[in-house]
Short mmCIF file of C-alpha atoms and ligand atoms in Angstrom, two decimals:
data_model
loop_
_atom_site.label_atom_id
_atom_site.label_comp_id
_atom_site.label_asym_id
_atom_site.label_seq_id
_atom_site.Cartn_x
_atom_site.Cartn_y
_atom_site.Cartn_z
CA MET A 212 0.00 0.00 0.00
CA LEU A 213 2.63 2.47 1.15
CA ARG A 214 4.94 1.59 -1.72
CA SER A 215 2.11 2.06 -4.23
CA ALA A 216 1.17 5.45 -2.73
CA LEU A 217 4.76 6.68 -2.88
CA LEU A 218 5.22 5.48 -6.44
CA ALA A 219 1.97 7.21 -7.45
CA ALA A 220 3.22 10.38 -5.69
CA SER A 221 6.48 10.15 -7.64
CA ARG A 222 4.44 11.09 -10.74
CA SER A 223 2.23 13.75 -9.12
CA PRO A 224 3.13 17.40 -9.91
CA GLN A 225 1.16 18.57 -6.82
CA VAL A 226 3.06 16.36 -4.36
CA ARG A 227 6.27 17.26 -6.15
CA THR A 228 5.77 20.97 -5.43
CA VAL A 229 5.20 20.30 -1.71
CA VAL A 230 8.17 17.94 -1.32
CA GLU A 231 10.58 20.12 -3.29
CA LYS A 232 9.69 23.24 -1.28
CA PHE A 233 10.11 21.51 2.08
CA PRO A 234 13.55 22.61 3.39
CA PRO A 235 14.61 19.38 5.25
CA THR A 236 14.03 17.39 2.05
CA HIS A 237 17.32 18.65 0.67
CA ALA A 238 19.38 17.27 3.55
CA ILE A 239 17.81 13.84 3.01
CA VAL A 240 18.17 13.97 -0.77
CA GLU A 241 21.93 14.50 -0.28
CA ARG A 242 22.21 10.94 0.95
CA PHE A 243 21.14 9.61 -2.44
CA VAL A 244 22.23 12.34 -4.88
CA ALA A 245 25.74 13.76 -5.46
CA GLY A 246 24.50 17.35 -5.89
CA GLU A 247 22.95 19.56 -8.53
CA LEU A 248 26.05 20.51 -10.54
CA LEU A 249 28.47 18.75 -12.85
CA ASP A 250 31.31 19.64 -10.45
CA ASP A 251 29.43 17.94 -7.58
CA ALA A 252 29.15 14.79 -9.68
CA VAL A 253 32.83 14.79 -10.66
CA THR A 254 33.93 15.32 -7.04
CA ALA A 255 31.72 12.49 -5.73
CA CYS A 256 32.87 10.24 -8.59
CA ASP A 257 36.52 10.98 -7.77
CA ASP A 258 35.91 10.09 -4.10
CA LEU A 259 34.28 6.77 -5.02
CA VAL A 260 37.02 5.81 -7.49
CA ALA A 261 39.65 6.66 -4.84
CA THR A 262 38.13 3.98 -2.60
CA GLY A 263 38.39 1.24 -5.22
CA ARG A 264 34.84 1.49 -6.54
CA THR A 265 33.75 2.19 -10.12
CA VAL A 266 30.85 4.47 -11.02
CA THR A 267 27.94 4.92 -13.41
CA LEU A 268 26.70 8.53 -13.49
CA ASP A 269 23.07 9.50 -14.08
CA HIS A 270 22.18 13.06 -15.12
CA LEU A 271 18.79 13.16 -13.38
CA GLY A 272 15.66 13.72 -15.45
CA GLU A 273 12.81 11.66 -16.91
CA ASP A 274 9.46 11.90 -18.70
CA THR A 275 10.49 14.89 -20.81
CA LYS A 276 7.70 16.29 -23.01
CA ASP A 277 9.86 19.01 -24.53
CA ALA A 278 12.24 18.42 -27.47
CA ALA A 279 14.61 21.22 -26.44
CA GLN A 280 14.90 19.78 -22.93
CA ALA A 281 15.61 16.32 -24.40
CA ALA A 282 18.41 17.76 -26.54
CA GLY A 283 19.67 19.70 -23.48
CA THR A 284 19.94 16.44 -21.54
CA ALA A 285 22.01 14.86 -24.34
CA GLU A 286 24.25 17.92 -24.24
CA ALA A 287 24.61 17.66 -20.45
CA TYR A 288 25.82 14.07 -20.93
CA GLU A 289 28.31 15.23 -23.56
CA HIS A 290 29.71 17.78 -21.06
CA LEU A 291 29.83 15.12 -18.37
CA LEU A 292 31.71 12.68 -20.61
CA THR A 293 34.20 15.38 -21.62
CA ALA A 294 34.77 16.11 -17.93
CA LEU A 295 35.34 12.41 -17.19
CA LYS A 296 37.84 12.25 -20.04
CA ASP A 297 39.67 15.43 -18.98
CA THR A 298 39.93 14.40 -15.33
CA GLY A 299 41.13 10.88 -16.14
CA LEU A 300 38.03 9.37 -14.51
CA ALA A 301 36.62 7.73 -17.66
CA ALA A 302 38.50 4.48 -17.00
CA GLY A 303 36.46 3.97 -13.82
CA ALA A 304 33.22 5.74 -14.69
CA GLU A 305 30.52 5.26 -17.31
CA VAL A 306 27.05 6.83 -17.67
CA SER A 307 23.45 5.61 -17.28
CA VAL A 308 20.72 7.16 -19.43
CA LYS A 309 16.92 7.17 -19.19
CA LEU A 310 15.47 7.29 -22.69
CA SER A 311 12.44 9.23 -21.43
CA ALA A 312 14.84 12.04 -20.51
CA VAL A 313 16.12 12.29 -24.08
CA GLY A 314 12.77 12.25 -25.87
CA GLN A 315 11.15 8.78 -25.81
CA PHE A 316 7.79 10.23 -24.65
CA LEU A 317 7.66 13.17 -27.07
CA PRO A 318 4.31 13.13 -28.89
CA VAL A 319 5.86 13.35 -32.36
CA ASP A 320 8.81 11.11 -33.37
CA GLY A 321 9.65 10.41 -29.72
CA GLU A 322 11.45 7.12 -30.32
CA LYS A 323 13.43 8.50 -33.24
CA ILE A 324 14.53 11.57 -31.25
CA ALA A 325 15.47 9.43 -28.24
CA LEU A 326 17.53 7.17 -30.49
CA GLU A 327 19.39 10.11 -32.02
CA ASN A 328 20.05 11.75 -28.65
CA ALA A 329 21.22 8.43 -27.18
CA ARG A 330 23.48 8.02 -30.21
CA ARG A 331 25.10 11.40 -29.43
CA ILE A 332 25.75 10.24 -25.89
CA CYS A 333 27.24 6.94 -27.11
CA ALA A 334 29.55 8.82 -29.50
CA ALA A 335 30.76 11.02 -26.63
CA ALA A 336 31.29 7.94 -24.45
CA ALA A 337 33.28 6.22 -27.20
CA ASP A 338 35.43 9.35 -27.53
CA ALA A 339 36.03 9.39 -23.77
CA GLY A 340 36.86 5.66 -23.76
CA THR A 341 33.93 4.56 -21.63
CA THR A 342 30.44 3.02 -21.96
CA VAL A 343 26.72 3.77 -21.62
CA THR A 344 23.95 1.75 -19.99
CA LEU A 345 20.27 2.40 -20.81
CA ASP A 346 18.14 2.46 -17.66
CA MET A 347 14.77 0.70 -17.81
CA GLU A 348 11.60 2.57 -16.87
CA ASP A 349 8.02 1.29 -16.54
CA HIS A 350 6.82 -1.71 -18.56
CA THR A 351 5.14 0.43 -21.24
CA THR A 352 8.65 1.41 -22.37
CA THR A 353 10.35 -2.01 -22.35
CA ASP A 354 9.83 -2.94 -26.01
CA SER A 355 10.78 0.53 -27.22
CA THR A 356 13.90 0.66 -25.00
CA LEU A 357 15.11 -2.78 -26.06
CA SER A 358 14.52 -1.99 -29.71
CA ILE A 359 16.55 1.26 -29.40
CA ALA A 360 19.25 -0.74 -27.59
CA ARG A 361 19.42 -3.26 -30.45
CA GLU A 362 19.88 -0.41 -32.97
CA LEU A 363 22.58 1.32 -30.93
CA ARG A 364 24.42 -1.95 -30.36
CA ALA A 365 25.03 -2.27 -34.09
CA ASP A 366 27.48 0.66 -33.72
CA TYR A 367 28.25 0.44 -30.00
CA PRO A 368 28.31 -3.25 -29.03
CA TRP A 369 29.35 -2.35 -25.47
CA LEU A 370 26.00 -0.62 -24.79
CA GLY A 371 24.46 -1.95 -21.57
CA VAL A 372 20.76 -2.62 -20.97
CA VAL A 373 18.77 -3.02 -17.77
CA LEU A 374 16.35 -5.90 -17.27
CA GLN A 375 13.90 -5.90 -14.34
CA ALA A 376 13.39 -9.26 -12.61
CA TYR A 377 9.85 -8.37 -11.50
CA LEU A 378 8.58 -8.40 -15.09
CA ARG A 379 7.19 -11.80 -16.13
CA ARG A 380 8.89 -11.45 -19.54
CA THR A 381 12.41 -10.93 -18.19
CA GLU A 382 13.64 -14.53 -18.04
CA GLU A 383 13.01 -14.75 -21.81
CA ASP A 384 14.67 -11.34 -22.41
CA CYS A 385 17.70 -12.58 -20.48
CA LYS A 386 18.05 -15.46 -22.93
CA GLU A 387 18.32 -12.99 -25.82
CA PHE A 388 20.63 -10.62 -23.99
CA ALA A 389 23.00 -13.23 -22.51
CA ALA A 390 24.93 -13.31 -25.79
CA GLU A 391 28.66 -12.71 -26.06
CA GLY A 392 29.82 -9.22 -25.12
CA SER A 393 26.34 -8.23 -23.94
CA ARG A 394 26.32 -6.06 -20.80
CA VAL A 395 23.12 -6.62 -18.83
CA ARG A 396 22.25 -4.96 -15.54
CA LEU A 397 19.76 -7.09 -13.65
CA CYS A 398 17.70 -5.24 -11.03
CA LYS A 399 14.45 -6.15 -9.26
CA GLY A 400 12.49 -3.19 -10.67
CA ALA A 401 11.40 0.08 -9.07
CA TYR A 402 8.05 1.05 -10.66
CA LYS A 403 4.41 0.37 -9.81
CA GLU A 404 3.39 -2.37 -12.24
CA PRO A 405 0.14 -4.33 -12.69
CA GLU A 406 -0.03 -7.99 -11.74
CA SER A 407 -0.67 -8.91 -15.39
CA VAL A 408 2.93 -8.02 -16.28
CA ALA A 409 4.87 -8.18 -13.00
CA PHE A 410 5.34 -10.36 -9.94
CA GLN A 411 4.11 -8.48 -6.86
CA GLY A 412 5.44 -10.06 -3.66
CA LYS A 413 9.07 -9.92 -2.47
CA ARG A 414 9.48 -13.71 -2.46
CA GLU A 415 8.16 -14.06 -6.01
CA VAL A 416 10.39 -11.21 -7.22
CA ASP A 417 13.45 -12.67 -5.46
CA LEU A 418 12.85 -16.08 -7.07
CA ALA A 419 12.46 -14.41 -10.47
CA TYR A 420 15.72 -12.51 -9.86
CA VAL A 421 17.55 -15.78 -9.20
CA ARG A 422 16.08 -17.44 -12.30
CA ALA A 423 17.16 -14.50 -14.48
CA LEU A 424 20.59 -14.41 -12.86
CA LYS A 425 21.08 -18.10 -13.59
CA VAL A 426 20.48 -17.43 -17.30
CA LEU A 427 22.86 -14.46 -17.36
CA MET A 428 25.64 -16.16 -15.39
CA ALA A 429 25.45 -19.27 -17.61
CA GLY A 430 25.52 -17.10 -20.76
CA GLN A 431 28.34 -15.47 -22.67
CA GLY A 432 27.56 -11.87 -21.68
CA TYR A 433 28.69 -9.59 -18.86
CA PRO A 434 26.15 -9.67 -15.99
CA MET A 435 25.84 -6.59 -13.78
CA VAL A 436 24.26 -7.64 -10.49
CA ALA A 437 22.35 -4.54 -9.35
CA SER A 438 21.01 -5.31 -5.89
CA HIS A 439 21.58 -4.44 -2.23
CA ASP A 440 19.94 -7.67 -1.13
CA PRO A 441 22.46 -9.84 0.80
CA ASN A 442 20.80 -13.03 -0.51
CA MET A 443 21.03 -11.96 -4.15
CA ILE A 444 24.67 -10.93 -3.69
CA LYS A 445 25.55 -14.27 -2.11
CA ILE A 446 23.74 -16.25 -4.81
CA ALA A 447 25.41 -14.18 -7.56
CA GLY A 448 28.84 -15.06 -6.14
CA GLN A 449 27.94 -18.76 -6.00
CA LEU A 450 26.52 -18.80 -9.54
CA ALA A 451 29.62 -17.04 -10.86
CA GLU A 452 31.79 -19.70 -9.22
CA TRP A 453 29.67 -22.62 -10.49
CA ASN A 454 29.83 -21.19 -14.02
CA GLY A 455 33.61 -20.82 -13.85
CA ARG A 456 33.43 -17.05 -14.18
CA LYS A 457 36.46 -14.97 -13.30
CA ARG A 458 35.96 -11.81 -11.23
CA ASP A 459 36.43 -9.61 -14.30
CA SER A 460 33.54 -11.27 -16.17
CA PHE A 461 30.72 -9.79 -14.07
CA GLU A 462 30.21 -6.97 -11.59
CA TYR A 463 28.14 -5.86 -8.61
CA GLN A 464 26.24 -2.57 -8.63
CA MET A 465 24.54 -0.54 -5.89
CA LEU A 466 22.98 2.89 -5.58
CA TYR A 467 24.90 5.84 -4.12
CA GLY A 468 24.28 6.13 -0.39
CA ILE A 469 22.93 2.60 0.10
CA ARG A 470 24.99 -0.04 1.97
CA PRO A 471 28.35 1.76 1.46
CA GLU A 472 30.17 -0.64 3.81
CA GLU A 473 29.03 -3.60 1.74
CA GLN A 474 30.18 -1.78 -1.39
CA LEU A 475 33.65 -1.39 0.14
CA ARG A 476 33.72 -5.03 1.29
CA LEU A 477 32.92 -6.34 -2.20
CA ALA A 478 35.52 -4.02 -3.77
CA ALA A 479 38.18 -5.08 -1.21
CA GLU A 480 37.55 -8.73 -2.15
CA GLY A 481 38.67 -7.90 -5.69
CA ASN A 482 35.23 -7.58 -7.30
CA THR A 483 34.21 -4.77 -9.61
CA MET A 484 31.76 -2.77 -7.50
CA ARG A 485 29.99 -0.03 -9.46
CA VAL A 486 28.05 2.73 -7.73
CA TYR A 487 25.09 4.36 -9.51
CA LEU A 488 25.66 8.07 -8.89
CA PRO A 489 22.85 10.51 -9.76
CA TYR A 490 23.25 14.27 -9.93
CA GLY A 491 21.27 17.25 -11.21
CA GLN A 492 18.20 19.29 -10.34
CA GLU A 493 15.54 16.78 -11.39
CA TRP A 494 15.90 14.54 -8.33
CA TYR A 495 12.21 14.25 -7.37
CA GLY A 496 11.18 11.00 -9.17
CA TYR A 497 14.44 9.25 -8.26
CA PHE A 498 14.15 10.30 -4.61
CA MET A 499 10.53 9.13 -4.27
CA ARG A 500 11.42 5.69 -5.68
CA ARG A 501 14.15 5.39 -3.03
CA LEU A 502 11.61 6.23 -0.30
CA ALA A 503 9.23 3.63 -1.72
CA GLU A 504 11.89 0.92 -1.56
CA ARG A 505 12.47 1.17 2.15
CA PRO A 506 10.01 2.20 4.88
CA ALA A 507 12.93 3.27 7.13
CA ASN A 508 13.84 5.99 4.61
CA LEU A 509 10.28 7.27 4.76
CA THR A 510 10.23 7.24 8.58
CA PHE A 511 13.40 9.34 8.55
CA PHE A 512 11.78 11.77 6.12
CA LEU A 513 8.50 12.03 8.09
CA ARG A 514 10.38 12.57 11.36
CA ALA A 515 12.22 15.49 9.75
CA MET A 516 8.86 16.91 8.63
CA ALA A 517 7.34 16.54 12.10
CA THR A 518 10.26 18.27 13.85
CA ARG A 519 10.66 21.13 11.38
CA GLY A 520 11.13 24.54 12.89
C1 LIG B 808 22.85 0.10 -10.00
C2 LIG B 808 21.36 0.07 -9.97
C3 LIG B 808 20.66 0.49 -11.08
C4 LIG B 808 19.26 0.41 -11.10
N1 LIG B 808 18.59 0.74 -12.24
C5 LIG B 808 17.25 0.53 -12.29
C6 LIG B 808 16.53 0.70 -13.51
O1 LIG B 808 17.09 1.04 -14.56
N2 LIG B 808 15.19 0.47 -13.48
C7 LIG B 808 14.52 0.07 -12.35
O2 LIG B 808 13.32 -0.17 -12.41
N3 LIG B 808 15.19 -0.06 -11.18
C8 LIG B 808 16.52 0.15 -11.12
N4 LIG B 808 17.18 -0.03 -9.93
C9 LIG B 808 16.41 -0.18 -8.65
C10 LIG B 808 16.04 -1.61 -8.39
O3 LIG B 808 15.08 -2.05 -9.33
C11 LIG B 808 15.43 -1.79 -6.97
O4 LIG B 808 14.29 -1.01 -6.84
C12 LIG B 808 16.37 -1.44 -5.85
O5 LIG B 808 17.70 -1.77 -6.15
C13 LIG B 808 15.98 -2.19 -4.56
O6 LIG B 808 16.04 -3.58 -4.77
P1 LIG B 808 17.15 -4.54 -4.09
O7 LIG B 808 17.60 -5.49 -5.13
O8 LIG B 808 18.21 -3.75 -3.47
O9 LIG B 808 16.35 -5.42 -3.06
P2 LIG B 808 15.31 -5.10 -1.90
O10 LIG B 808 14.70 -6.40 -1.54
O11 LIG B 808 14.42 -3.96 -2.26
O12 LIG B 808 16.25 -4.59 -0.73
C14 LIG B 808 17.19 -5.43 -0.09
C15 LIG B 808 17.88 -4.64 1.01
O13 LIG B 808 18.65 -3.58 0.41
C16 LIG B 808 18.58 -2.39 1.20
N5 LIG B 808 17.88 -1.35 0.42
C17 LIG B 808 17.22 -1.51 -0.75
N6 LIG B 808 16.72 -0.34 -1.20
C18 LIG B 808 17.07 0.59 -0.28
C19 LIG B 808 16.88 1.99 -0.18
N7 LIG B 808 16.22 2.69 -1.10
N8 LIG B 808 17.39 2.63 0.90
C20 LIG B 808 18.08 1.96 1.83
N9 LIG B 808 18.31 0.63 1.80
C21 LIG B 808 17.82 -0.05 0.76
C22 LIG B 808 17.82 -2.77 2.45
O14 LIG B 808 18.74 -3.21 3.41
C23 LIG B 808 16.95 -3.92 1.97
O15 LIG B 808 16.53 -4.77 3.01
C24 LIG B 808 18.57 -0.02 -9.92
C25 LIG B 808 19.27 -0.45 -8.81
C26 LIG B 808 20.66 -0.42 -8.82
C27 LIG B 808 21.39 -0.92 -7.63
#
């Protein structure tokens, strides 16, 4: 119930205005977001790389209905990738992109514009010597996102895609995307989805995650295990071992600000541990999804609201 309400609120302009104007929100947002500026992102990225972690940077934004804004987001990624190249961080840092931020939902030619903007970002990443991963949004975008990914992979075979274990279709998608050289980030899924397309309970989603992980670990691709769940992390390690995978043939991924000690432990063991690092002004949707994932985050937020002033 609570999760559904928060996920619905994540798309409500009215709630957004209230939450964004509430002063203590910003202190809490800082836990999950590097800051609003490119410099904030580069500094946080540098700090993470210095501790043996790798990074994927997300210029926050989603659901753009404006072509100029979509092009502006592509440009922001180009600046980011130039900065990563110039600071020598590109070896340890790639970028994650939401297609809805670069035009996928535009009423006219949305998919085509998103493809072209994503292509600009891929070209900048190739120039910087790093990679791009396409985030996955709600299930209405899955076919479109995977089809754009297939097109981009013709020129940029290193392009990563995200698959969400809670979707009933994902085990089959994993079979297609477990091919050689294919980078696949497997996460549980963060959106409110109907039962017709997605498993609903934690146990069902966890079992689906393990089934999908089995396919990816047995395949020829490069699995990216995106989870904070101790059970999933343990099972991923075991599956990698059973499939004779070396540590450089898969990686772990977690979100900035969540389980940092575990991130450091996995990195110290010699694993690639990549941190998803968001930055920018459009933090609202991302922040609300983080609240929805964990009641303790919400309690913290509500306590701050109750004690304001
Ligand atoms: C690198 C990365 C990229 C992602 N990209 C996408 C994407 O493109 N599309 C998409 O739909 N989803 C994405 N997600 C989010 C993902 O789908 C889940 O919603 C999120 O990771 C929580 O699931 P979990 O696997 O950590 O397991 P859960 O069962 O939700 O959590 C397991 C444990 O992790 C900790 N934890 C989890 N979430 C939080 C939190 N918010 N705050 C504090 N502790 C927490 C808690 O200790 C919890 O008990 C991504 C996640 C990661 C790590």
